[in-house]
């Protein structure tokens, strides 16, 4: 779902995202998956402070800073 679309049809947005996540978690449990990567958009938590990574810096850095 898209952010503007979720404002027009919030019920569908909630169902898609919540039930989709539940399906993934239930499948992971059945298959004894120990870790799940939960990718997200930088827009999800709202406006963020942009931090630039200097060219010579050592990585890994926290993913939220990349």
Short mmCIF file of N, CA and C in Angstrom, two decimals:
data_model
loop_
_atom_site.label_atom_id
_atom_site.label_comp_id
_atom_site.label_asym_id
_atom_site.label_seq_id
_atom_site.Cartn_x
_atom_site.Cartn_y
_atom_site.Cartn_z
N UNK A 1 0.84 -1.19 0.00
CA UNK A 1 0.00 0.00 0.00
C UNK A 1 0.88 1.24 0.00
N UNK A 2 0.36 2.32 -0.52
CA UNK A 2 1.11 3.57 -0.53
C UNK A 2 0.62 4.48 0.58
N UNK A 3 1.45 5.41 0.99
CA UNK A 3 1.05 6.31 2.07
C UNK A 3 -0.21 7.11 1.71
N UNK A 4 -0.29 7.74 0.52
CA UNK A 4 -1.53 8.45 0.20
C UNK A 4 -2.74 7.52 0.13
N UNK A 5 -2.55 6.33 -0.42
CA UNK A 5 -3.65 5.36 -0.51
C UNK A 5 -4.12 4.90 0.85
N UNK A 6 -3.22 4.84 1.81
CA UNK A 6 -3.60 4.38 3.14
C UNK A 6 -4.52 5.38 3.83
N UNK A 7 -4.44 6.64 3.45
CA UNK A 7 -5.35 7.64 4.02
C UNK A 7 -6.75 7.50 3.46
N UNK A 8 -6.83 7.08 2.20
CA UNK A 8 -8.14 6.90 1.56
C UNK A 8 -8.84 5.63 2.04
N UNK A 9 -8.07 4.56 2.25
CA UNK A 9 -8.64 3.27 2.65
C UNK A 9 -7.82 2.67 3.79
N UNK A 10 -7.92 3.24 4.99
CA UNK A 10 -7.08 2.77 6.10
C UNK A 10 -7.35 1.31 6.50
N UNK A 11 -8.59 0.86 6.39
CA UNK A 11 -8.92 -0.52 6.77
C UNK A 11 -8.16 -1.52 5.90
N UNK A 12 -8.15 -1.28 4.60
CA UNK A 12 -7.44 -2.18 3.68
C UNK A 12 -5.94 -2.15 3.97
N UNK A 13 -5.41 -0.97 4.22
CA UNK A 13 -3.98 -0.83 4.54
C UNK A 13 -3.63 -1.63 5.79
N UNK A 14 -4.43 -1.52 6.82
CA UNK A 14 -4.18 -2.25 8.06
C UNK A 14 -4.25 -3.75 7.82
N UNK A 15 -5.26 -4.19 7.07
CA UNK A 15 -5.41 -5.63 6.80
C UNK A 15 -4.22 -6.16 6.02
N UNK A 16 -3.81 -5.46 4.98
CA UNK A 16 -2.70 -5.92 4.15
C UNK A 16 -1.42 -6.01 4.97
N UNK A 17 -1.10 -4.95 5.69
CA UNK A 17 0.16 -4.92 6.43
C UNK A 17 0.15 -5.84 7.64
N UNK A 18 -0.93 -5.85 8.40
CA UNK A 18 -0.99 -6.66 9.61
C UNK A 18 -1.09 -8.15 9.27
N UNK A 19 -2.01 -8.50 8.39
CA UNK A 19 -2.17 -9.91 8.04
C UNK A 19 -0.96 -10.43 7.26
N UNK A 20 -0.36 -9.60 6.43
CA UNK A 20 0.85 -10.00 5.72
C UNK A 20 1.98 -10.31 6.68
N UNK A 21 2.15 -9.44 7.68
CA UNK A 21 3.19 -9.67 8.70
C UNK A 21 2.88 -10.93 9.50
N UNK A 22 1.63 -11.11 9.88
CA UNK A 22 1.24 -12.31 10.62
C UNK A 22 1.53 -13.57 9.81
N UNK A 23 1.22 -13.57 8.52
CA UNK A 23 1.50 -14.73 7.67
C UNK A 23 2.99 -15.05 7.63
N UNK A 24 3.81 -14.03 7.52
CA UNK A 24 5.27 -14.24 7.50
C UNK A 24 5.74 -14.84 8.82
N UNK A 25 5.27 -14.29 9.94
CA UNK A 25 5.69 -14.78 11.26
C UNK A 25 5.22 -16.21 11.50
N UNK A 26 4.00 -16.53 11.11
CA UNK A 26 3.51 -17.90 11.28
C UNK A 26 4.30 -18.89 10.43
N UNK A 27 4.61 -18.51 9.21
CA UNK A 27 5.41 -19.38 8.34
C UNK A 27 6.81 -19.56 8.91
N UNK A 28 7.39 -18.49 9.42
CA UNK A 28 8.73 -18.57 10.02
C UNK A 28 8.71 -19.52 11.21
N UNK A 29 7.67 -19.45 12.02
CA UNK A 29 7.57 -20.36 13.17
C UNK A 29 7.47 -21.81 12.72
N UNK A 30 6.63 -22.07 11.71
CA UNK A 30 6.47 -23.45 11.21
C UNK A 30 7.78 -24.02 10.68
N UNK A 31 8.59 -23.16 10.07
CA UNK A 31 9.83 -23.61 9.46
C UNK A 31 11.05 -23.39 10.36
N UNK A 32 10.79 -23.03 11.62
CA UNK A 32 11.84 -22.86 12.63
C UNK A 32 12.89 -21.81 12.22
N UNK A 33 12.42 -20.76 11.58
CA UNK A 33 13.30 -19.65 11.22
C UNK A 33 13.63 -18.88 12.50
N UNK A 34 14.90 -18.61 12.72
CA UNK A 34 15.32 -17.96 13.97
C UNK A 34 15.39 -16.45 13.87
N UNK A 35 15.61 -15.93 12.66
CA UNK A 35 15.72 -14.48 12.50
C UNK A 35 14.94 -14.03 11.27
N UNK A 36 14.39 -12.84 11.36
CA UNK A 36 13.66 -12.25 10.25
C UNK A 36 14.21 -10.85 10.02
N UNK A 37 14.46 -10.52 8.77
CA UNK A 37 14.86 -9.16 8.42
C UNK A 37 13.59 -8.40 8.08
N UNK A 38 13.40 -7.26 8.71
CA UNK A 38 12.20 -6.46 8.50
C UNK A 38 12.59 -5.17 7.78
N UNK A 39 12.61 -5.19 6.44
CA UNK A 39 12.98 -3.98 5.71
C UNK A 39 11.88 -2.93 5.81
N UNK A 40 12.27 -1.69 5.73
CA UNK A 40 11.29 -0.62 5.83
C UNK A 40 11.77 0.59 5.05
N UNK A 41 10.89 1.50 4.85
CA UNK A 41 11.22 2.74 4.16
C UNK A 41 11.76 3.76 5.15
N UNK A 42 12.68 4.61 4.70
CA UNK A 42 13.14 5.68 5.60
C UNK A 42 12.00 6.61 5.99
N UNK A 43 10.93 6.62 5.20
CA UNK A 43 9.79 7.48 5.50
C UNK A 43 8.92 6.92 6.62
N UNK A 44 9.08 5.65 6.95
CA UNK A 44 8.22 5.02 7.96
C UNK A 44 8.26 5.71 9.31
N UNK A 45 9.43 6.04 9.86
CA UNK A 45 9.43 6.69 11.17
C UNK A 45 9.21 8.20 11.10
N UNK A 46 9.00 8.74 9.92
CA UNK A 46 8.79 10.18 9.79
C UNK A 46 10.06 10.89 9.38
N UNK A 47 10.05 12.19 9.51
CA UNK A 47 11.20 13.01 9.10
C UNK A 47 12.41 12.70 9.97
N UNK A 48 13.52 12.44 9.33
CA UNK A 48 14.75 12.09 10.04
C UNK A 48 15.85 13.09 9.73
N UNK A 49 16.78 13.22 10.64
CA UNK A 49 17.95 14.05 10.42
C UNK A 49 18.88 13.30 9.46
N UNK A 50 19.30 13.96 8.39
CA UNK A 50 20.19 13.33 7.42
C UNK A 50 21.62 13.39 7.96
N UNK A 51 22.25 12.24 8.05
CA UNK A 51 23.65 12.17 8.48
C UNK A 51 24.45 11.61 7.32
N UNK A 52 25.39 12.35 6.87
CA UNK A 52 26.23 11.91 5.76
C UNK A 52 27.37 11.06 6.30
N UNK A 53 27.70 9.99 5.58
CA UNK A 53 28.82 9.15 5.95
C UNK A 53 30.05 9.64 5.20
N UNK A 54 31.08 10.09 5.93
CA UNK A 54 32.29 10.57 5.25
C UNK A 54 32.91 9.47 4.39
N UNK A 55 33.55 9.87 3.29
CA UNK A 55 34.10 8.91 2.34
C UNK A 55 35.09 7.94 2.97
N UNK A 56 35.88 8.36 3.93
CA UNK A 56 36.88 7.48 4.52
C UNK A 56 36.44 6.77 5.78
N UNK A 57 35.17 6.86 6.12
CA UNK A 57 34.72 6.27 7.39
C UNK A 57 34.69 4.76 7.32
N UNK A 58 34.81 4.14 8.48
CA UNK A 58 34.78 2.68 8.55
C UNK A 58 33.34 2.22 8.73
N UNK A 59 33.03 1.16 8.07
CA UNK A 59 31.70 0.55 8.19
C UNK A 59 31.88 -0.83 8.79
N UNK A 60 30.95 -1.46 9.39
CA UNK A 60 29.54 -1.12 9.30
C UNK A 60 29.14 -0.01 10.27
N UNK A 61 28.17 0.74 9.85
CA UNK A 61 27.54 1.75 10.69
C UNK A 61 26.10 1.30 10.89
N UNK A 62 25.44 1.81 11.91
CA UNK A 62 24.03 1.46 12.05
C UNK A 62 23.29 1.77 10.75
N UNK A 63 22.42 0.88 10.33
CA UNK A 63 21.76 1.01 9.04
C UNK A 63 20.97 2.30 8.94
N UNK A 64 20.48 2.81 10.05
CA UNK A 64 19.71 4.06 10.00
C UNK A 64 20.58 5.25 9.66
N UNK A 65 21.89 5.10 9.74
CA UNK A 65 22.79 6.20 9.41
C UNK A 65 23.32 6.12 7.99
N UNK A 66 23.01 5.07 7.27
CA UNK A 66 23.52 4.92 5.91
C UNK A 66 22.68 5.67 4.91
#
